[in-house]
Tab-separated table of C-alpha atoms in Angstrom:
chain	number	residue	atom	x	y	z
J	1	SER	CA	101.600	103.184	126.938
J	2	PHE	CA	101.415	105.240	123.663
J	3	PHE	CA	102.657	104.672	120.730
J	4	VAL	CA	103.137	106.811	117.536
J	5	ARG	CA	104.526	107.296	114.410
J	6	TYR	CA	104.208	109.126	111.156
J	7	GLY	CA	105.648	108.605	107.555
J	8	PHE	CA	106.534	110.760	105.126
J	9	ASN	CA	107.945	110.180	101.226
J	10	GLU	CA	107.382	112.804	98.133
J	11	ASP	CA	109.195	111.669	94.519
J	12	GLU	CA	109.123	113.681	91.205
J	13	LEU	CA	109.977	111.455	88.315
J	14	LEU	CA	110.012	112.975	84.164
J	15	GLU	CA	108.352	110.193	81.445
J	16	PRO	CA	109.851	111.453	78.345
J	17	PHE	CA	107.931	109.443	76.676
J	18	ASP	CA	104.562	109.669	78.141
J	19	SER	CA	103.637	105.672	78.283
J	20	LEU	CA	101.409	105.559	80.257
J	21	VAL	CA	98.561	107.405	79.647
J	22	GLY	CA	97.170	109.305	76.385
J	23	THR	CA	100.535	109.298	75.358
J	24	VAL	CA	100.051	110.773	71.025
J	25	GLY	CA	102.276	108.351	70.332
J	26	THR	CA	104.811	110.637	69.696
J	27	ASN	CA	109.204	109.745	69.139
J	28	LEU	CA	110.030	112.815	69.778
J	29	PRO	CA	111.312	114.600	72.611
J	30	GLY	CA	109.700	116.856	74.583
J	31	TYR	CA	106.044	116.099	74.985
J	32	GLY	CA	106.543	113.996	77.723
J	33	ARG	CA	105.097	114.255	81.603
J	34	VAL	CA	105.833	114.907	84.951
J	35	ASP	CA	104.433	112.735	87.783
J	36	ASN	CA	104.199	114.470	91.673
J	37	GLN	CA	103.244	112.228	94.706
J	38	ARG	CA	103.126	112.011	98.139
J	39	THR	CA	102.002	109.710	100.942
J	40	GLN	CA	102.071	109.873	104.717
J	41	SER	CA	100.649	107.753	106.995
J	42	LEU	CA	99.691	108.348	110.843
J	43	SER	CA	99.427	105.632	113.371
J	44	LEU	CA	98.716	105.721	116.895
J	45	ASN	CA	98.237	103.206	119.724
J	46	LEU	CA	96.826	104.247	123.621
J	47	THR	CA	96.430	100.898	125.851
J	48	HIS	CA	95.283	102.223	129.362
J	49	VAL	CA	94.948	99.994	131.813
J	50	PHE	CA	91.646	101.153	134.745
J	51	SER	CA	92.346	98.262	136.379
J	52	PRO	CA	93.339	94.948	136.850
J	53	ARG	CA	90.334	93.717	135.405
J	54	ALA	CA	89.434	96.819	133.294
J	55	VAL	CA	91.363	96.968	129.884
J	56	ASN	CA	90.893	100.058	127.082
J	57	GLU	CA	92.651	100.333	123.626
J	58	PHE	CA	92.354	102.513	121.413
J	59	ARG	CA	94.326	102.665	117.391
J	60	PHE	CA	94.071	105.125	115.166
J	61	GLY	CA	95.078	105.267	111.764
J	62	TYR	CA	95.757	107.877	108.648
J	63	ASN	CA	96.729	107.334	105.350
J	64	ARG	CA	96.987	109.132	102.346
J	65	LEU	CA	97.973	109.427	98.882
J	66	ARG	CA	98.328	112.868	96.544
J	67	GLN	CA	99.444	112.242	92.760
J	68	ILE	CA	99.326	114.914	90.666
J	69	ARG	CA	100.265	114.149	86.949
J	70	THR	CA	100.565	117.227	84.189
J	71	SER	CA	102.776	117.223	81.106
J	72	GLU	CA	106.124	118.284	79.938
J	73	ASN	CA	104.836	121.646	79.127
J	74	GLY	CA	102.049	122.415	81.428
J	75	GLY	CA	101.379	126.306	81.985
J	76	GLU	CA	102.582	127.362	78.729
J	77	ASP	CA	99.380	127.484	76.465
J	78	VAL	CA	100.580	126.995	73.038
J	79	GLY	CA	96.913	125.989	71.459
J	80	GLY	CA	95.726	130.249	72.722
J	81	ASP	CA	99.002	131.796	71.356
J	82	LEU	CA	98.489	129.631	68.006
J	83	GLY	CA	94.861	131.478	67.627
J	84	ILE	CA	93.210	127.279	68.399
J	85	ARG	CA	89.311	128.053	69.207
J	86	GLY	CA	87.289	126.002	71.485
J	87	ILE	CA	90.057	124.931	73.736
J	88	SER	CA	90.006	124.036	76.947
J	89	THR	CA	90.969	127.860	79.352
J	90	ASN	CA	91.035	126.152	82.320
J	91	PRO	CA	94.185	127.689	84.101
J	92	ARG	CA	94.421	124.020	84.681
J	93	ASP	CA	95.075	123.090	81.113
J	94	PRO	CA	97.439	124.944	79.266
J	95	ALA	CA	99.858	123.011	77.089
J	96	PHE	CA	101.024	121.675	73.585
J	97	PRO	CA	97.980	120.674	71.662
J	98	ALA	CA	98.112	117.367	70.321
J	99	PHE	CA	98.308	117.253	66.212
J	100	ARG	CA	98.660	113.855	64.404
J	101	VAL	CA	100.133	113.989	61.286
J	102	THR	CA	99.687	110.991	58.425
J	103	GLY	CA	103.697	109.814	57.772
J	104	PHE	CA	105.020	112.267	60.675
J	105	ASP	CA	105.804	111.457	63.740
J	106	SER	CA	103.084	113.482	66.315
J	107	ILE	CA	103.565	115.521	68.387
J	108	GLY	CA	101.839	117.429	71.398
J	109	ASP	CA	101.542	116.175	74.815
J	110	GLY	CA	99.274	113.566	76.439
J	111	THR	CA	95.113	113.717	75.692
J	112	GLN	CA	94.394	112.871	79.786
J	113	LEU	CA	96.226	115.336	81.240
J	114	PRO	CA	95.950	116.318	83.646
J	115	GLN	CA	95.584	113.477	85.959
J	116	GLY	CA	95.212	113.370	89.915
J	117	ARG	CA	94.131	111.649	92.899
J	118	ALA	CA	93.961	112.863	96.451
J	119	ASP	CA	93.152	109.580	99.492
J	120	ASN	CA	91.869	109.628	102.370
J	121	THR	CA	91.533	106.775	104.639
J	122	PHE	CA	90.938	107.420	108.279
J	123	HIS	CA	90.566	104.225	110.662
J	124	PHE	CA	89.663	104.446	114.252
J	125	VAL	CA	89.681	101.014	116.579
J	126	ASP	CA	88.385	100.401	120.379
J	127	ASN	CA	88.216	97.451	122.434
J	128	VAL	CA	87.448	97.392	126.034
J	129	SER	CA	87.751	94.190	128.226
J	130	PHE	CA	86.434	93.496	131.858
J	131	VAL	CA	87.115	90.248	133.512
J	132	THR	CA	84.516	89.810	136.332
J	133	GLY	CA	83.703	86.109	138.128
J	134	LYS	CA	83.374	83.670	135.597
J	135	HIS	CA	83.278	86.338	132.823
J	136	THR	CA	85.549	87.347	130.855
J	137	LEU	CA	83.336	90.698	128.485
J	138	LYS	CA	84.769	92.414	125.318
J	139	ALA	CA	83.094	95.194	122.997
J	140	GLY	CA	84.779	97.546	120.870
J	141	LEU	CA	84.644	99.244	117.719
J	142	ASP	CA	86.119	99.254	114.050
J	143	MET	CA	85.419	102.407	111.989
J	144	ARG	CA	87.492	103.732	108.601
J	145	HIS	CA	86.172	106.643	105.888
J	146	PHE	CA	87.303	106.654	102.726
J	147	GLN	CA	87.857	109.685	101.138
J	148	SER	CA	89.447	109.833	97.111
J	149	ASN	CA	88.877	113.091	94.831
J	150	ASN	CA	89.535	112.063	91.616
J	151	LEU	CA	91.209	114.360	88.365
J	152	THR	CA	91.194	112.899	84.902
J	153	SER	CA	91.353	114.843	81.932
J	154	ILE	CA	90.279	114.044	78.744
J	155	THR	CA	91.999	115.588	74.976
J	156	PRO	CA	91.631	119.679	76.991
J	157	ARG	CA	93.818	121.115	74.611
J	158	GLY	CA	92.604	119.495	71.273
J	159	ASP	CA	93.536	116.627	68.819
J	160	PHE	CA	94.143	117.400	65.700
J	161	ARG	CA	94.073	114.929	62.986
J	162	ILE	CA	95.725	115.126	59.471
J	163	THR	CA	95.737	112.738	56.895
J	164	GLY	CA	96.023	114.456	53.772
J	165	ALA	CA	92.728	114.300	52.827
J	166	VAL	CA	92.682	117.120	50.562
J	167	THR	CA	96.308	118.015	49.343
J	168	GLY	CA	96.618	114.389	49.763
J	169	PHE	CA	100.189	115.448	51.906
J	170	GLY	CA	99.871	115.186	55.682
J	171	LEU	CA	101.951	118.006	56.063
J	172	ALA	CA	100.663	120.359	53.440
J	173	ASP	CA	96.777	119.708	55.107
J	174	LEU	CA	98.224	120.809	58.522
J	175	LEU	CA	99.627	124.609	56.459
J	176	LEU	CA	96.228	125.286	55.284
J	177	ASP	CA	94.904	124.174	58.553
J	178	VAL	CA	92.582	121.301	56.870
J	179	PRO	CA	92.499	118.526	59.630
J	180	VAL	CA	90.202	115.802	59.286
J	181	GLN	CA	89.472	115.079	62.824
J	182	ALA	CA	89.507	117.531	65.339
J	183	THR	CA	88.278	116.602	69.233
J	184	ARG	CA	87.739	117.838	72.563
J	185	GLY	CA	86.876	116.542	75.336
J	186	VAL	CA	83.893	119.036	77.493
J	187	GLY	CA	83.034	118.907	80.951
J	188	ASP	CA	83.989	118.334	84.212
J	189	PRO	CA	86.915	115.792	84.701
J	190	THR	CA	87.070	116.213	88.352
J	191	ARG	CA	85.271	113.475	91.131
J	192	GLN	CA	84.376	112.834	93.724
J	193	ARG	CA	83.949	109.260	95.907
J	194	ARG	CA	83.223	108.951	99.821
J	195	GLN	CA	82.682	104.863	101.451
J	196	SER	CA	82.392	104.525	105.452
J	197	SER	CA	81.731	101.159	107.579
J	198	SER	CA	81.207	100.746	110.683
J	199	ASP	CA	81.914	98.127	112.811
J	200	PHE	CA	80.732	96.789	116.194
J	201	TYR	CA	80.741	94.155	118.659
J	202	ALA	CA	80.684	92.912	121.687
J	203	GLN	CA	81.090	88.620	123.059
J	204	ASP	CA	81.642	86.936	126.463
J	205	ASP	CA	84.213	84.263	127.202
J	206	TRP	CA	81.403	82.367	129.873
J	207	ASN	CA	84.163	79.992	132.038
J	208	VAL	CA	80.504	77.573	133.089
J	209	THR	CA	82.632	74.936	134.654
J	210	ARG	CA	85.812	73.879	134.996
J	211	ASN	CA	85.828	71.488	132.022
J	212	LEU	CA	83.251	73.912	130.015
J	213	THR	CA	83.453	76.693	128.791
J	214	LEU	CA	80.652	79.215	126.239
J	215	ASN	CA	81.592	82.038	123.675
J	216	LEU	CA	78.882	84.433	123.825
J	217	GLY	CA	79.146	87.682	120.369
J	218	LEU	CA	77.321	89.586	118.181
J	219	ARG	CA	79.091	91.210	115.328
J	220	TYR	CA	76.896	94.060	113.588
J	221	ASP	CA	78.808	95.551	110.119
J	222	LEU	CA	77.823	98.181	108.120
J	223	THR	CA	78.778	100.085	104.822
J	224	LEU	CA	77.822	102.333	103.681
J	225	SER	CA	78.846	103.676	99.920
J	226	ILE	CA	77.763	108.354	99.601
J	227	PRO	CA	76.717	108.995	96.283
J	228	GLU	CA	79.296	110.639	94.317
J	229	PRO	CA	78.596	115.118	93.923
J	230	VAL	CA	78.683	116.850	90.360
J	231	SER	CA	82.809	117.564	91.095
J	232	ALA	CA	85.086	117.476	93.530
J	233	PRO	CA	88.947	119.581	93.931
J	234	VAL	CA	92.153	117.745	93.824
J	235	GLU	CA	94.376	119.059	96.768
């Protein structure tokens, strides 16, 4: 007998005020966050009867989650157009820099965008059973492999704080281009993680007599976390 199932879902959400991550705290529209999310799942099951005494069952499962969070102004190199130097030039990062002016609503896109993740889970299971005489023998394995690729940018376009420290008026300091603090994250914001587990077992249900049955078994479980490399793409 054979069974297969595939599931797919995709949605897009606009959060106008970016209330979840890295917001500059503005009440003004036009600096929101766009979420794109896609999930997929696949299940397979194959049961094969070799004989009245031998049966094998194989199962495979796959799950995938991909989520990309970008700025509402993503793709627009506002910082470059304004002549701001030292900010990220990666094609992934352009959007509106963050300006926090004392006494006024802040403007700018989230300082922790873009974000992304692509997770994959692979699951293999196989069980075989065999009946002979007074023995019911079973053996099997259960193997999982998890992949996680992550992207979290921290202030790639710059975060400028203007308090009026020079003129006593924040807007005047902004016009004079004299922020009290300028922040920009550096380094590679991508990470890749891997984890695998392998479980094996064997057992024997032995009917020694009509009134006595011994359940004998052995199981071995192994879980490994593979060291995280420097970077990996989120696709």
